[in-house]
Every structure is written in C-alpha cells, then in structure tokens.
PDB file of C-alpha atoms and ligand atoms in Angstrom:
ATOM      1  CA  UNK M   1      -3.478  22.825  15.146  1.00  0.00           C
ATOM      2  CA  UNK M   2      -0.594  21.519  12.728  1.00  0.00           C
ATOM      3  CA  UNK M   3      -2.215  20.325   9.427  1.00  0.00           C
ATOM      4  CA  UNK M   4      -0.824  16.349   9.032  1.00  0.00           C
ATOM      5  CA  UNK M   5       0.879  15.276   6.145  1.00  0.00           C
ATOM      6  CA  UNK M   6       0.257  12.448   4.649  1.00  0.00           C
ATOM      7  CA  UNK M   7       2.494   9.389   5.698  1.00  0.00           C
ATOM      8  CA  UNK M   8       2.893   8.566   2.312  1.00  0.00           C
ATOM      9  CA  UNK M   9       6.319  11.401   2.177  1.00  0.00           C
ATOM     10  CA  UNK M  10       3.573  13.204  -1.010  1.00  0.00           C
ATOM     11  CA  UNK M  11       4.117  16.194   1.435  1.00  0.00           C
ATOM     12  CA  UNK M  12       0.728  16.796   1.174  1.00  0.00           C
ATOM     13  CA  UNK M  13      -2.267  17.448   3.896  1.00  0.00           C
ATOM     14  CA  UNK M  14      -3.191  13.410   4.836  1.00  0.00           C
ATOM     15  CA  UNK M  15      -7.002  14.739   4.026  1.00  0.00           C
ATOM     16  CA  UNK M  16      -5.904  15.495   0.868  1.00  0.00           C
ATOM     17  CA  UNK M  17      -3.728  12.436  -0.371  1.00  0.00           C
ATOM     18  CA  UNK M  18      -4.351   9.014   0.548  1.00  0.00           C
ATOM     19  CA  UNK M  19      -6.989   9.781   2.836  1.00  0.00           C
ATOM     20  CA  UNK M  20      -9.730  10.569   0.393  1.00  0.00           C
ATOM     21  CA  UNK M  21      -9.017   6.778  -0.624  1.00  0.00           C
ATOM     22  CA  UNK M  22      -8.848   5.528   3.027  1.00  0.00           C
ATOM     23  CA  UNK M  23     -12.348   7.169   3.018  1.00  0.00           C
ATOM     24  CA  UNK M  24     -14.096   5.235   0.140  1.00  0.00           C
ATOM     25  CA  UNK M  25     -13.051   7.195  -3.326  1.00  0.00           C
ATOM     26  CA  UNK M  26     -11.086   3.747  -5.217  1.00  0.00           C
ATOM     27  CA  UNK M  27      -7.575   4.632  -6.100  1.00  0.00           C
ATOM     28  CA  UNK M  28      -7.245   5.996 -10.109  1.00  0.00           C
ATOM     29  CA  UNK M  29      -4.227   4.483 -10.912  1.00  0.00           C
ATOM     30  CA  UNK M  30      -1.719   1.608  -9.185  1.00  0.00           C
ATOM     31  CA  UNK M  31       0.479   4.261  -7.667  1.00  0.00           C
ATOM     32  CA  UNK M  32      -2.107   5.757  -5.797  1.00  0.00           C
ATOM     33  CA  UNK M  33      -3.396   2.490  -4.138  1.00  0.00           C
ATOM     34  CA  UNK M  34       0.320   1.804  -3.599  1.00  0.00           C
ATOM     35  CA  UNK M  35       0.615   5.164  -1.454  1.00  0.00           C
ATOM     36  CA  UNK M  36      -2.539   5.013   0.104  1.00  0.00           C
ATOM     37  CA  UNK M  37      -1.699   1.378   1.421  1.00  0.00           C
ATOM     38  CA  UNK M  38       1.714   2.849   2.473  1.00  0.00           C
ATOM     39  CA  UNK M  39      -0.007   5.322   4.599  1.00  0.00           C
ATOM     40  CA  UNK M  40      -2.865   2.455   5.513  1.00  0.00           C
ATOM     41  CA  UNK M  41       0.223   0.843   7.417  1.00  0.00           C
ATOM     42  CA  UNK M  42       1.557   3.793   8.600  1.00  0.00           C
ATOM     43  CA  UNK M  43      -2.176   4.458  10.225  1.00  0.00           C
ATOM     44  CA  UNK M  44      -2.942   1.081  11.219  1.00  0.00           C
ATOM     45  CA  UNK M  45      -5.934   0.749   9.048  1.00  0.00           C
ATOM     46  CA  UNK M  46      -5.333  -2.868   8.632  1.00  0.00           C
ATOM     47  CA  UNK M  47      -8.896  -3.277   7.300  1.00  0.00           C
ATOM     48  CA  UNK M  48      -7.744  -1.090   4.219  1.00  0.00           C
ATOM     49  CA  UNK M  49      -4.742  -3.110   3.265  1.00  0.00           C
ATOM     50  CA  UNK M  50      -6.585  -6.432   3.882  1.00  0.00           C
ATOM     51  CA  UNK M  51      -9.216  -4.923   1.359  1.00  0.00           C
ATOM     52  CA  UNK M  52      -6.913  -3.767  -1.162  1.00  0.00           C
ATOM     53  CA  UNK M  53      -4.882  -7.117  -1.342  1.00  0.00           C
ATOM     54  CA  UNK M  54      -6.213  -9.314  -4.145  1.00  0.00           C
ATOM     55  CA  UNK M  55      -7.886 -13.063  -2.606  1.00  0.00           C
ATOM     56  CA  UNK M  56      -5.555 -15.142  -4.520  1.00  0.00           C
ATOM     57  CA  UNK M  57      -1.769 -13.113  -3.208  1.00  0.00           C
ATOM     58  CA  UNK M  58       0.286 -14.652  -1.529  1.00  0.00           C
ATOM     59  CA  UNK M  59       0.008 -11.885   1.028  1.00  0.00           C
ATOM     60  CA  UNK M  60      -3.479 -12.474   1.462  1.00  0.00           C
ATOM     61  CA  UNK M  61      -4.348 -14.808   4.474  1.00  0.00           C
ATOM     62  CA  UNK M  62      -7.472 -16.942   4.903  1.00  0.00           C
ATOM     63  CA  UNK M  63      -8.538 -15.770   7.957  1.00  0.00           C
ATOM     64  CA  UNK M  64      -9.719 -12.705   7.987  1.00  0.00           C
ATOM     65  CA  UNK M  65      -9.608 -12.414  12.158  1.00  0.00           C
ATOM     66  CA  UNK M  66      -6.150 -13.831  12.318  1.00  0.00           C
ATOM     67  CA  UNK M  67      -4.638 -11.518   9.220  1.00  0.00           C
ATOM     68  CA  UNK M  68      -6.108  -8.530  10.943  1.00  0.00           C
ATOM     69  CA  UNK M  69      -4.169  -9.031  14.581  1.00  0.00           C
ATOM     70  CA  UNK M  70      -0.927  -9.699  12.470  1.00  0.00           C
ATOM     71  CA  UNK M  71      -1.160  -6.575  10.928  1.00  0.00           C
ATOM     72  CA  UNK M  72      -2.036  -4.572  13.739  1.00  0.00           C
ATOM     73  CA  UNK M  73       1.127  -5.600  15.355  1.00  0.00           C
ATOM     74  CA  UNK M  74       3.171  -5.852  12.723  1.00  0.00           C
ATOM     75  CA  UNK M  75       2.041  -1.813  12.506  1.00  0.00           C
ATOM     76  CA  UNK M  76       2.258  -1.254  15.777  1.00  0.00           C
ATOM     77  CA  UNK M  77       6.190  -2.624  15.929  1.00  0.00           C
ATOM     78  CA  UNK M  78       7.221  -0.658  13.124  1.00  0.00           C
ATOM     79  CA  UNK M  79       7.421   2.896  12.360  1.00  0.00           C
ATOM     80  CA  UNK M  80       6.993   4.274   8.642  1.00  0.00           C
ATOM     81  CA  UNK M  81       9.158   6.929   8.171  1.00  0.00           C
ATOM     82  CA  UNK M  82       9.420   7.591   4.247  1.00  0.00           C
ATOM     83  CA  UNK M  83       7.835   6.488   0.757  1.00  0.00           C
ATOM     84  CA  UNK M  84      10.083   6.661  -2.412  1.00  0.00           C
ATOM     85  CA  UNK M  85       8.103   5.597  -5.599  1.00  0.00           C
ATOM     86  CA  UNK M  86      10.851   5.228  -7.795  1.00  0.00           C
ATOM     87  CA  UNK M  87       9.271   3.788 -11.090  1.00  0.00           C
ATOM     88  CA  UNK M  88       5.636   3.210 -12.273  1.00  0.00           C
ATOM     89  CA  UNK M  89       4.626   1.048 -15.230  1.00  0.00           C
ATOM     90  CA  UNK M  90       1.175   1.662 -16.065  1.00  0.00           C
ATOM     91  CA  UNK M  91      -0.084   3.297 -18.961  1.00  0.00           C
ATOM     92  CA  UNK M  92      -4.362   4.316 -18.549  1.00  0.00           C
ATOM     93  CA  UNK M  93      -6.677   2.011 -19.864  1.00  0.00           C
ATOM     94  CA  UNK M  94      -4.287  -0.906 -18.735  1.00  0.00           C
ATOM     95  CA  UNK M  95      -5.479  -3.436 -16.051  1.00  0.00           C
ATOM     96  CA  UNK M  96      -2.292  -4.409 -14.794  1.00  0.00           C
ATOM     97  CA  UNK M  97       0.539  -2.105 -13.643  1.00  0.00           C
ATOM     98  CA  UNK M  98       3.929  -2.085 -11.287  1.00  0.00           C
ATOM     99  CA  UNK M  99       5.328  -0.016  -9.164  1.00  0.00           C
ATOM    100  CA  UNK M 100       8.883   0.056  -7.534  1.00  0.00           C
ATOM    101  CA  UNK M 101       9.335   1.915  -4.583  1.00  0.00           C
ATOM    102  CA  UNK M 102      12.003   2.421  -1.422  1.00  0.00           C
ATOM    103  CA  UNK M 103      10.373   1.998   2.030  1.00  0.00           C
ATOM    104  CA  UNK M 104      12.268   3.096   4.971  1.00  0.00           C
ATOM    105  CA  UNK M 105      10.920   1.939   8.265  1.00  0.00           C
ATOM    106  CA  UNK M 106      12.085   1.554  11.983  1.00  0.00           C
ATOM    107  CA  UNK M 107      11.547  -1.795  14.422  1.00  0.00           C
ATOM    108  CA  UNK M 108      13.095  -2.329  17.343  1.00  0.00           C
ATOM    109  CA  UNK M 109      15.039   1.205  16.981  1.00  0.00           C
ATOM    110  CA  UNK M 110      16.848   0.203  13.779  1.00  0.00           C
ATOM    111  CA  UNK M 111      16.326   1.915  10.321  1.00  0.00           C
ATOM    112  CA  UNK M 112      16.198   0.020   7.339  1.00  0.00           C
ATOM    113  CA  UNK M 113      15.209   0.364   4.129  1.00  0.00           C
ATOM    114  CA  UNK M 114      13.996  -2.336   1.718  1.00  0.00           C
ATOM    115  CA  UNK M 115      12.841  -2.097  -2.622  1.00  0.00           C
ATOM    116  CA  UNK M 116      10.174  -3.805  -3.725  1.00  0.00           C
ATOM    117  CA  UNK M 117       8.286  -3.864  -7.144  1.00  0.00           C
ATOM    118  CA  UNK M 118       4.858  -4.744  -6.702  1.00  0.00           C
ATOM    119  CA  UNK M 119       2.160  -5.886  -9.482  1.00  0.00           C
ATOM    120  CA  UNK M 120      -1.355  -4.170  -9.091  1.00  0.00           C
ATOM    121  CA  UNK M 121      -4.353  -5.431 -11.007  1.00  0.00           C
ATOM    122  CA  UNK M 122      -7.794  -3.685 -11.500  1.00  0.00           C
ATOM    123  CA  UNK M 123     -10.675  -6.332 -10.904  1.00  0.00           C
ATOM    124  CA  UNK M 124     -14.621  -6.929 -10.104  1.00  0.00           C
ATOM    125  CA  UNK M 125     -14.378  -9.095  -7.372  1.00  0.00           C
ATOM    126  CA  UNK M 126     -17.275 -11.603  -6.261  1.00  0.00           C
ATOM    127  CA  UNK M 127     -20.212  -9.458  -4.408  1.00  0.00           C
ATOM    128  CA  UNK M 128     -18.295  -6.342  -5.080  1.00  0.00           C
ATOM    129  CA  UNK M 129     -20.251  -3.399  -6.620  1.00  0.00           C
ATOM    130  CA  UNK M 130     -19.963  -0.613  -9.053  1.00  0.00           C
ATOM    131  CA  UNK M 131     -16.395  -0.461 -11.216  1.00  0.00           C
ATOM    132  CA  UNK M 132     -13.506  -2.570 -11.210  1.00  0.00           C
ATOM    133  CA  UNK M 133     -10.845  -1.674  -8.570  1.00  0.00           C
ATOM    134  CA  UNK M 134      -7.095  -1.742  -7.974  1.00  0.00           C
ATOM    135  CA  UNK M 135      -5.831  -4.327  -5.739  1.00  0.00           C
ATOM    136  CA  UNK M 136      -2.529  -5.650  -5.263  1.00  0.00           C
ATOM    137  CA  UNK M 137      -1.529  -8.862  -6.181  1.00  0.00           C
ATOM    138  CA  UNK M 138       2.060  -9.061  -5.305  1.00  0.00           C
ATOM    139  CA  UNK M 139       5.173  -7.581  -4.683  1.00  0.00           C
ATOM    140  CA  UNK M 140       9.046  -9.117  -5.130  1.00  0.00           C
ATOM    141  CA  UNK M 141      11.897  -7.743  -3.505  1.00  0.00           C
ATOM    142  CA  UNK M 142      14.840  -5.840  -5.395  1.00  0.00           C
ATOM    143  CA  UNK M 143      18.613  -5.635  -4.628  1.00  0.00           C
ATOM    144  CA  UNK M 144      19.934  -2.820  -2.225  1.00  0.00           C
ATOM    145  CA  UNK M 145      21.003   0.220  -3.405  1.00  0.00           C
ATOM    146  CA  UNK M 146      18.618   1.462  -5.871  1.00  0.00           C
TER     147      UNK M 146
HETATM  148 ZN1   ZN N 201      -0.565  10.092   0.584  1.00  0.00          ZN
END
C-alpha cells in the first residue's frame, strides 16, 4: 500500500503531519493549525475547520448545520493541490500570530492560486477544557504574485 502524504505539500506521511492534530493533539504553534486546516479541507473534515475557527470570525457562521453542508461542498467542488507557507509571525509564548501562505486549488477544472495572511489567536473558549488553543480568527487576501 502507498504511504499518503499529507495534503498539506509538508511531504510528509498524512499520519505523521496534520493528522495527529485532526486526531485530537491541539496544534503547537499557528502554522501548524494553519496546515492542518489546509489538509482538514483537503479531507473534508469540515467538523475540524468549523472547530478551529474562532466564534466571533467573520468566517464563522451561526449555524452550525448550515456551515457544515457549505463546507462539505465547497470541499467537494474544489481540489487542493498545494500549500506554500510563505511567512510566519509568531514568536513562542505569544498569543497571537500570522501566517501568509499560497494556496493552489482546482474548481470546475481551472487552477488558481490565491495569498492570504491569516491572524491565529490562542484562547480558552466557553465549556472548553484543559489549555488554551489556536484558532483562527481571520484571514485577508494579498496581491498576486508573491
Ligand atoms: Zn500536514
């Protein structure tokens, strides 16, 4: 059987990378919860990116029923071919950090690539247990061409 990589383009066994935090263990650092919600997408483990998305993002949705049948076919239209983290700003011990990345995807046939830099915060939610956790808070779109 062909060992999987990870979707995340780390070029390492999926077991290994992202899907150690798919399985429970919270992402150390922003860049890892980045990746792992990369390869969340590229899975369709919608539950994981709804649960690693901060309450109060804009991304976040107040439906939890509704949110989770959007992403499932916004995963299942789109293909997610390759991860580029291109710049992290985080430093340990900080509860805030960014990360810019390049995400080339497919829909409908066509390539395209987009950059985005997106803010992570580590946070107790309400109800949630044990240490604070990454989520994501939000993301803005850069220029082309990075
Ligand atoms: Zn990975």
């Amino acid at each position: 059987m062909r060992r999987r990589t990870c979707p995340c383009s780390s070029n390492q066994p999926a077991a290994l990378c992202c899907g150690k935090y798919h399985r429970g263990l919270p992402a150390p650092n922003p860049e890892a919860l980045m990746r792992s919600r990369f390869s969340a997408y590229a899975r369709g483990l919608v539950d994981y990116v709804i649960d690693t998305t901060l309450p109060e993002s804009p991304q976040a949705k107040p439906e939890r029923a509704s949110w989770r049948r959007e992403l499932l076919a916004y995963c299942k239209a789109t293909d997610f071919v390759e991860l580029r983290v291109l710049h992290t700003e985080w430093e340990p011990g900080q509860s805030e950090g960014f990360v810019t990345f390049k995400a080339t995807l497919i829909q409908d046939r066509q390539p395209f690539s987009f950059t985005e830099r997106s803010r992570f915060e580590l946070k107790t939610l309400p109800g949630q247990k044990g240490d604070p956790r990454w989520y994501y808070a939000e993301g803005e779109e850069l220029e082309e061409g990075v």
